[in-house]
PDB file of C-alpha atoms in Angstrom:
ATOM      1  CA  UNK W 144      64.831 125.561  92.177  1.00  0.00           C
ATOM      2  CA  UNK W 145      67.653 122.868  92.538  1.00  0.00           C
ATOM      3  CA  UNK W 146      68.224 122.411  96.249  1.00  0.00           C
ATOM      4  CA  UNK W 147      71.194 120.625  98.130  1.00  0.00           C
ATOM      5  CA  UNK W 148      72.076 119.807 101.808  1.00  0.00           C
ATOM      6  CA  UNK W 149      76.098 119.798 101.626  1.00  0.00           C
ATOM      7  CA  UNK W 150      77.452 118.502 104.942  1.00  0.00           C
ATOM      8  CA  UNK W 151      81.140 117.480 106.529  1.00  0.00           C
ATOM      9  CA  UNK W 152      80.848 115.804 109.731  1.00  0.00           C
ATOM     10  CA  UNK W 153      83.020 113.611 111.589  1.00  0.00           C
ATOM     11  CA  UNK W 154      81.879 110.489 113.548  1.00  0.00           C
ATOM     12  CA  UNK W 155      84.322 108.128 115.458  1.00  0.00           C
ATOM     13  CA  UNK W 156      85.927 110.051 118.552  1.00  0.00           C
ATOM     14  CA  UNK W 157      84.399 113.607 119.696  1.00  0.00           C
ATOM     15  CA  UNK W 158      85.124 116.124 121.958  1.00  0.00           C
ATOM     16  CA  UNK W 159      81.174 116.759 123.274  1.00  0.00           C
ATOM     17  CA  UNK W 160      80.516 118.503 126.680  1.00  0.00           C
ATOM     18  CA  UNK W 161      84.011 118.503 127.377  1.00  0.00           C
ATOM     19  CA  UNK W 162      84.474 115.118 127.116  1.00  0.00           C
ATOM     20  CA  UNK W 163      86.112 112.987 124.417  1.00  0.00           C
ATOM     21  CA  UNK W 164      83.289 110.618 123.159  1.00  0.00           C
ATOM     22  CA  UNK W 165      82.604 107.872 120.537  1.00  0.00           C
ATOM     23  CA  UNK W 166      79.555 108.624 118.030  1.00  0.00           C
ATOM     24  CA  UNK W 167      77.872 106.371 115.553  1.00  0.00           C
ATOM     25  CA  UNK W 168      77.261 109.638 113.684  1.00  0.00           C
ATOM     26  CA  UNK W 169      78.707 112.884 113.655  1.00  0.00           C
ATOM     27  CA  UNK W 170      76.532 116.086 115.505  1.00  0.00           C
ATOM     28  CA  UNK W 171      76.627 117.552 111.904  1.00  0.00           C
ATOM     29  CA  UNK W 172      75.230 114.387 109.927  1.00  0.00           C
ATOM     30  CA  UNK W 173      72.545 114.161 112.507  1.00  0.00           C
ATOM     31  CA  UNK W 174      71.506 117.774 112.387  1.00  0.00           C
ATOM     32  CA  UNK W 175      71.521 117.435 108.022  1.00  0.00           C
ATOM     33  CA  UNK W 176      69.075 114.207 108.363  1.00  0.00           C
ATOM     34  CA  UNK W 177      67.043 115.875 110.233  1.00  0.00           C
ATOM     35  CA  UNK W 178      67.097 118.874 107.767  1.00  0.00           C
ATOM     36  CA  UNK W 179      66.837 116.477 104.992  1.00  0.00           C
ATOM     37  CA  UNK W 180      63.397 115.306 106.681  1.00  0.00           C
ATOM     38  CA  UNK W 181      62.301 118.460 107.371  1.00  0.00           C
ATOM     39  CA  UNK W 182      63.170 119.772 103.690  1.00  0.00           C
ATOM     40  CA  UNK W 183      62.849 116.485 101.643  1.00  0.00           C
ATOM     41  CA  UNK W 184      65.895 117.820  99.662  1.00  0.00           C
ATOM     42  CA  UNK W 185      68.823 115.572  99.097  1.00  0.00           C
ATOM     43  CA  UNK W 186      72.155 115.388 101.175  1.00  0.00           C
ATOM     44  CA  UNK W 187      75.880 115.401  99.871  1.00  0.00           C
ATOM     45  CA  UNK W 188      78.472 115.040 102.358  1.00  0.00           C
ATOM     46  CA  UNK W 189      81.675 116.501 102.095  1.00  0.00           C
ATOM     47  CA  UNK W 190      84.502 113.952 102.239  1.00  0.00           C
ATOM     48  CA  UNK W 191      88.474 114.303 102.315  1.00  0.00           C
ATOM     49  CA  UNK W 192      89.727 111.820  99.965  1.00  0.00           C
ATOM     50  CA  UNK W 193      92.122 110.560 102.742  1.00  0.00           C
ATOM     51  CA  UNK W 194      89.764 109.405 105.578  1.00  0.00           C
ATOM     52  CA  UNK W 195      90.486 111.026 109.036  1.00  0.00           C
ATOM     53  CA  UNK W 196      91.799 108.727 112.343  1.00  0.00           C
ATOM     54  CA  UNK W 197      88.843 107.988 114.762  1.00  0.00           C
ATOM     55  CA  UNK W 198      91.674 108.450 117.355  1.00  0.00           C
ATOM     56  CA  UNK W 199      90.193 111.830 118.452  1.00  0.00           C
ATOM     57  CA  UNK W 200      93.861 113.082 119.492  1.00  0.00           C
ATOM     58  CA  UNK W 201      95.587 111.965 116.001  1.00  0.00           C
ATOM     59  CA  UNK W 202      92.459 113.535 113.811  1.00  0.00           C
ATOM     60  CA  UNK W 203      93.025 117.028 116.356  1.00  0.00           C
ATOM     61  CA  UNK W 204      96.781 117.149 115.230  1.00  0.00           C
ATOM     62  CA  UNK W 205      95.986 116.767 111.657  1.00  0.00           C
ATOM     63  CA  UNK W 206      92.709 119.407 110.952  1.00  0.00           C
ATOM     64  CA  UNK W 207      94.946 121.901 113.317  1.00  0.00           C
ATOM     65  CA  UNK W 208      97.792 121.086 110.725  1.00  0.00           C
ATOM     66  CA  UNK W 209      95.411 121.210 107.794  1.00  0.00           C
ATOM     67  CA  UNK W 210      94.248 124.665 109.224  1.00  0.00           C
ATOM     68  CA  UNK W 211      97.910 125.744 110.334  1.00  0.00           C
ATOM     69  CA  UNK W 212      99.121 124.728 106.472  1.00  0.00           C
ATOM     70  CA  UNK W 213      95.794 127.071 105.068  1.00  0.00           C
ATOM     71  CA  UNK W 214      95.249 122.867 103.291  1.00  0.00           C
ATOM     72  CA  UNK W 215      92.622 122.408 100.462  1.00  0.00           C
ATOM     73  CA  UNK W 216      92.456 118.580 101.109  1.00  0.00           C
ATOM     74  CA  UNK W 217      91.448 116.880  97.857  1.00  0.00           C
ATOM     75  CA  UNK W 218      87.603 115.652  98.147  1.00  0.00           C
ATOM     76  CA  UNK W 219      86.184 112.501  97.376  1.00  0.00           C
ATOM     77  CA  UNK W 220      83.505 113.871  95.084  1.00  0.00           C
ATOM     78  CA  UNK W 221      81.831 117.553  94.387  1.00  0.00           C
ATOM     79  CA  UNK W 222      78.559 119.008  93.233  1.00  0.00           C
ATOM     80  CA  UNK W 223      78.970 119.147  89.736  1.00  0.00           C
ATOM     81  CA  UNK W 224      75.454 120.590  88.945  1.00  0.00           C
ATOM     82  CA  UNK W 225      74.580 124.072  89.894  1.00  0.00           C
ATOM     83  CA  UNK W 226      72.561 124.382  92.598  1.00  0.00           C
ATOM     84  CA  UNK W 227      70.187 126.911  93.290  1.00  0.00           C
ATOM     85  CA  UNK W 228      70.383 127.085  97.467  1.00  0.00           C
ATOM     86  CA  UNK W 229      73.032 124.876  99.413  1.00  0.00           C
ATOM     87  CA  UNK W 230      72.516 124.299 102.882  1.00  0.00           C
ATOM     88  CA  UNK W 231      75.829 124.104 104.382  1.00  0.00           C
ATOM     89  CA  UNK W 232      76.673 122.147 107.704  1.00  0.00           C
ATOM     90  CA  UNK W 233      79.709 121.662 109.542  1.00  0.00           C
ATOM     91  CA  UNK W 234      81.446 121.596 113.334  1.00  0.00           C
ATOM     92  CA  UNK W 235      83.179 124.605 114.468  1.00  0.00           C
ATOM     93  CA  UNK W 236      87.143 124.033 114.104  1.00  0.00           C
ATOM     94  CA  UNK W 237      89.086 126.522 115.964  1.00  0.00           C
ATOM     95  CA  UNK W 238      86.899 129.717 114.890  1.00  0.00           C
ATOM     96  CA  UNK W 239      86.360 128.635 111.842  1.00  0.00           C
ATOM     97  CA  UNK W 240      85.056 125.702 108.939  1.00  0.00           C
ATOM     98  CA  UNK W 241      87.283 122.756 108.892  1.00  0.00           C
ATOM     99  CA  UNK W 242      89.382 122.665 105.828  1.00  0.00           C
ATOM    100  CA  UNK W 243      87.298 120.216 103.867  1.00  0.00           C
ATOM    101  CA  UNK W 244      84.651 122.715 103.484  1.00  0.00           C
ATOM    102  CA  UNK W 245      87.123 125.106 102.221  1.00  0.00           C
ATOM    103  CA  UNK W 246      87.947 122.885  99.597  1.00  0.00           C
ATOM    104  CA  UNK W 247      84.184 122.340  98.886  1.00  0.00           C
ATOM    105  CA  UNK W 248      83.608 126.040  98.720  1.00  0.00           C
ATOM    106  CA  UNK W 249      86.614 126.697  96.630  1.00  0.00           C
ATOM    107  CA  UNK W 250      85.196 124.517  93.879  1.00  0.00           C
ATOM    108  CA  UNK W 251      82.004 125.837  94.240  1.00  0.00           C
ATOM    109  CA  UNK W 252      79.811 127.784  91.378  1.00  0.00           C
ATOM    110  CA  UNK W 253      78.592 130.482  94.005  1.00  0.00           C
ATOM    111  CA  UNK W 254      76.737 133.037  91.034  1.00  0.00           C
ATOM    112  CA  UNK W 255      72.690 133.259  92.332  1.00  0.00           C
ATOM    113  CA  UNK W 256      73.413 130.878  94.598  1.00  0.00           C
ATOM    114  CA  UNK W 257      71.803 131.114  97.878  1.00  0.00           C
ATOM    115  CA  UNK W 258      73.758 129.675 100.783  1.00  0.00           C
ATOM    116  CA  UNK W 259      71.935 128.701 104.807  1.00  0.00           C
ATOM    117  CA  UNK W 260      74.871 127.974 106.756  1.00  0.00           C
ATOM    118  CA  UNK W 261      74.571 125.363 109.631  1.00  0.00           C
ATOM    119  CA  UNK W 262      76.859 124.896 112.369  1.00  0.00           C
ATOM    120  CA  UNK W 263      77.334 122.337 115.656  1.00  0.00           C
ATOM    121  CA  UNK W 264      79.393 123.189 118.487  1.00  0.00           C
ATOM    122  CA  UNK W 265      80.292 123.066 121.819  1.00  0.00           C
ATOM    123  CA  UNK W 266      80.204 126.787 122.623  1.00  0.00           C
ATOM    124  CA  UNK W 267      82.237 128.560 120.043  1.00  0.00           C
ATOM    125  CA  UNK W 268      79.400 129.087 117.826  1.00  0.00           C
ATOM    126  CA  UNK W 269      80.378 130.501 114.077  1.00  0.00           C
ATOM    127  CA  UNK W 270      83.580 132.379 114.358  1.00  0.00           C
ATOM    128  CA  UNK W 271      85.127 133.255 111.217  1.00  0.00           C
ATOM    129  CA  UNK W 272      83.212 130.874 109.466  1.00  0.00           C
ATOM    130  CA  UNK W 273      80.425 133.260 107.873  1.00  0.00           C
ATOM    131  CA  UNK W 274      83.437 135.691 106.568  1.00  0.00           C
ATOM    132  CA  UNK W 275      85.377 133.178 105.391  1.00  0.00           C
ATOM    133  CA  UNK W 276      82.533 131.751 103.484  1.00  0.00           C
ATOM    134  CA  UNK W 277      81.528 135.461 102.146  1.00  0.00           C
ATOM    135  CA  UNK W 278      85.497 135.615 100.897  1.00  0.00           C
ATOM    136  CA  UNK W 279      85.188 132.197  99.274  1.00  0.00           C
ATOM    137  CA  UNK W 280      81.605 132.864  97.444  1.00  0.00           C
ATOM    138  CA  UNK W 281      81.485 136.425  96.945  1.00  0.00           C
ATOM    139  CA  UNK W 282      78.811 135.519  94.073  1.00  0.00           C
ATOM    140  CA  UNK W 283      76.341 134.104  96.527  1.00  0.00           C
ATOM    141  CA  UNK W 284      73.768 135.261  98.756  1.00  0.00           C
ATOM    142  CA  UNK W 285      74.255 134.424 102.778  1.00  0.00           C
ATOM    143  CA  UNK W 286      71.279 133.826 104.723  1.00  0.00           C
ATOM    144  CA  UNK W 287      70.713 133.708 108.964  1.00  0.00           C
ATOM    145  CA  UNK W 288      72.780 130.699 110.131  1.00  0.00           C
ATOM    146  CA  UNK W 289      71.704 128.315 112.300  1.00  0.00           C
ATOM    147  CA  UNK W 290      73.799 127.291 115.210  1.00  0.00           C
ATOM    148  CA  UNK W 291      73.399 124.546 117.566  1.00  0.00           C
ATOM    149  CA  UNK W 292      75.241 123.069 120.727  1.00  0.00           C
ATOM    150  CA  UNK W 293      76.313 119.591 120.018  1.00  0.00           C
ATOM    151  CA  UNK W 294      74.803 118.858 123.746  1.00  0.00           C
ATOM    152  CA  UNK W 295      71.300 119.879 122.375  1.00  0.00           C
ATOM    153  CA  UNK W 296      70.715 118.538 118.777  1.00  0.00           C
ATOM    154  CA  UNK W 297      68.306 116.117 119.200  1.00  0.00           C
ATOM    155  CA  UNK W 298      66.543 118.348 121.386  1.00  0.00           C
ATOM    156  CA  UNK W 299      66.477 121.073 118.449  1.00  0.00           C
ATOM    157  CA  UNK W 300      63.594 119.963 115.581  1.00  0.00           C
ATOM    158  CA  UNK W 301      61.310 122.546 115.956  1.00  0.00           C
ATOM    159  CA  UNK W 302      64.394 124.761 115.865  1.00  0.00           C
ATOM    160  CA  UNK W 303      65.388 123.466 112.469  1.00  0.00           C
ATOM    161  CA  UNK W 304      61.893 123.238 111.031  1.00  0.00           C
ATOM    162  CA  UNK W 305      61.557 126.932 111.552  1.00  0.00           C
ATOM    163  CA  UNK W 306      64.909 127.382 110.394  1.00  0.00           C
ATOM    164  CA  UNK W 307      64.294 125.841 107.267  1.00  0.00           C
ATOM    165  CA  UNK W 308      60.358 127.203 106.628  1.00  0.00           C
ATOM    166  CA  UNK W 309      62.801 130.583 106.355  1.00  0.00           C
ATOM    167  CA  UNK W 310      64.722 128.798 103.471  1.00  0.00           C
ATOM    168  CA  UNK W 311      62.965 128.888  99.731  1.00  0.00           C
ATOM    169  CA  UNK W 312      63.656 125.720  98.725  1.00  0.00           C
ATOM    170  CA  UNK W 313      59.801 125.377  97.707  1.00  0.00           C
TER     171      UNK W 313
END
């Protein structure tokens, strides 16, 4: 079984606890490391090809424009293998994926594939997300997500590692 951790996170200036603060990593990359060293499967992360602003303010105004504008922002690379079971990570943007994954998703080939969605946030869990990944792979099988509070992550291993033991990646 070909296995994949697929990831978009977003380090520079976050909006954790309320509060607008800088991070080496984003709470998405560090949740799909620790996946990765849970899982021992490899990691992919999802890039725009245009980089985003670490000016937290400037990179609000354009994902809510990118979301507003229903945007499939070109990506700096894709799977181009078919993979078996993708676990997919990403922050909660206004109810929903950011538009990245969308574009991930949308050049996706979803037949058998199994997808474990992962999710960080700061309280509004998965939204539309699991939906709008349904509409988007309507090939592939969806399995219990995990969500975590961006507050809590590195308090969360065991969390993942039982997460993932309910994966088949073995």
């Amino acid at each position: 079984m070909k296995s994949v951790i697929a990831y978009f996170s977003h380090r520079g200036y976050n909006c954790v606890d309320g509060k607008v603060k800088y991070l080496e990593k984003g709470n998405t990359e560090i949740v799909a490391h620790m996946i990765a060293c849970v899982s021992h499967l490899p990691l992919f992360k999802i890039e725009p090809e245009s980089n985003y602003p670490d000016n937290f303010y400037e990179y609000l105004n354009i994902t809510q424009q990118e979301l507003a504008n229903k945007a499939y922002p070109q990506l700096k690379g894709y799977l181009h293998d078919h993979y078996d079971e993708i676990y997919l990570g990403f922050p909660n943007y206004w109810g929903t994926m950011p538009r990245a994954v969308f574009s991930f998703l949308k050049e996706l080939d979803d037949n058998n594939v199994v997808i474990h969605p992962f999710i960080t946030h700061d309280g509004g869990d998965f939204g539309n997300s699991l939906t709008d990944i349904k509409t988007l792979c309507p090939h592939a099988t969806i399995t219990e997500p995990l969500s975590l509070k961006c507050t809590h992550i590195k308090c969360q291993l065991s969390a993942i590692e039982t997460w993932v033991k309910k994966g088949s990646h073995d």
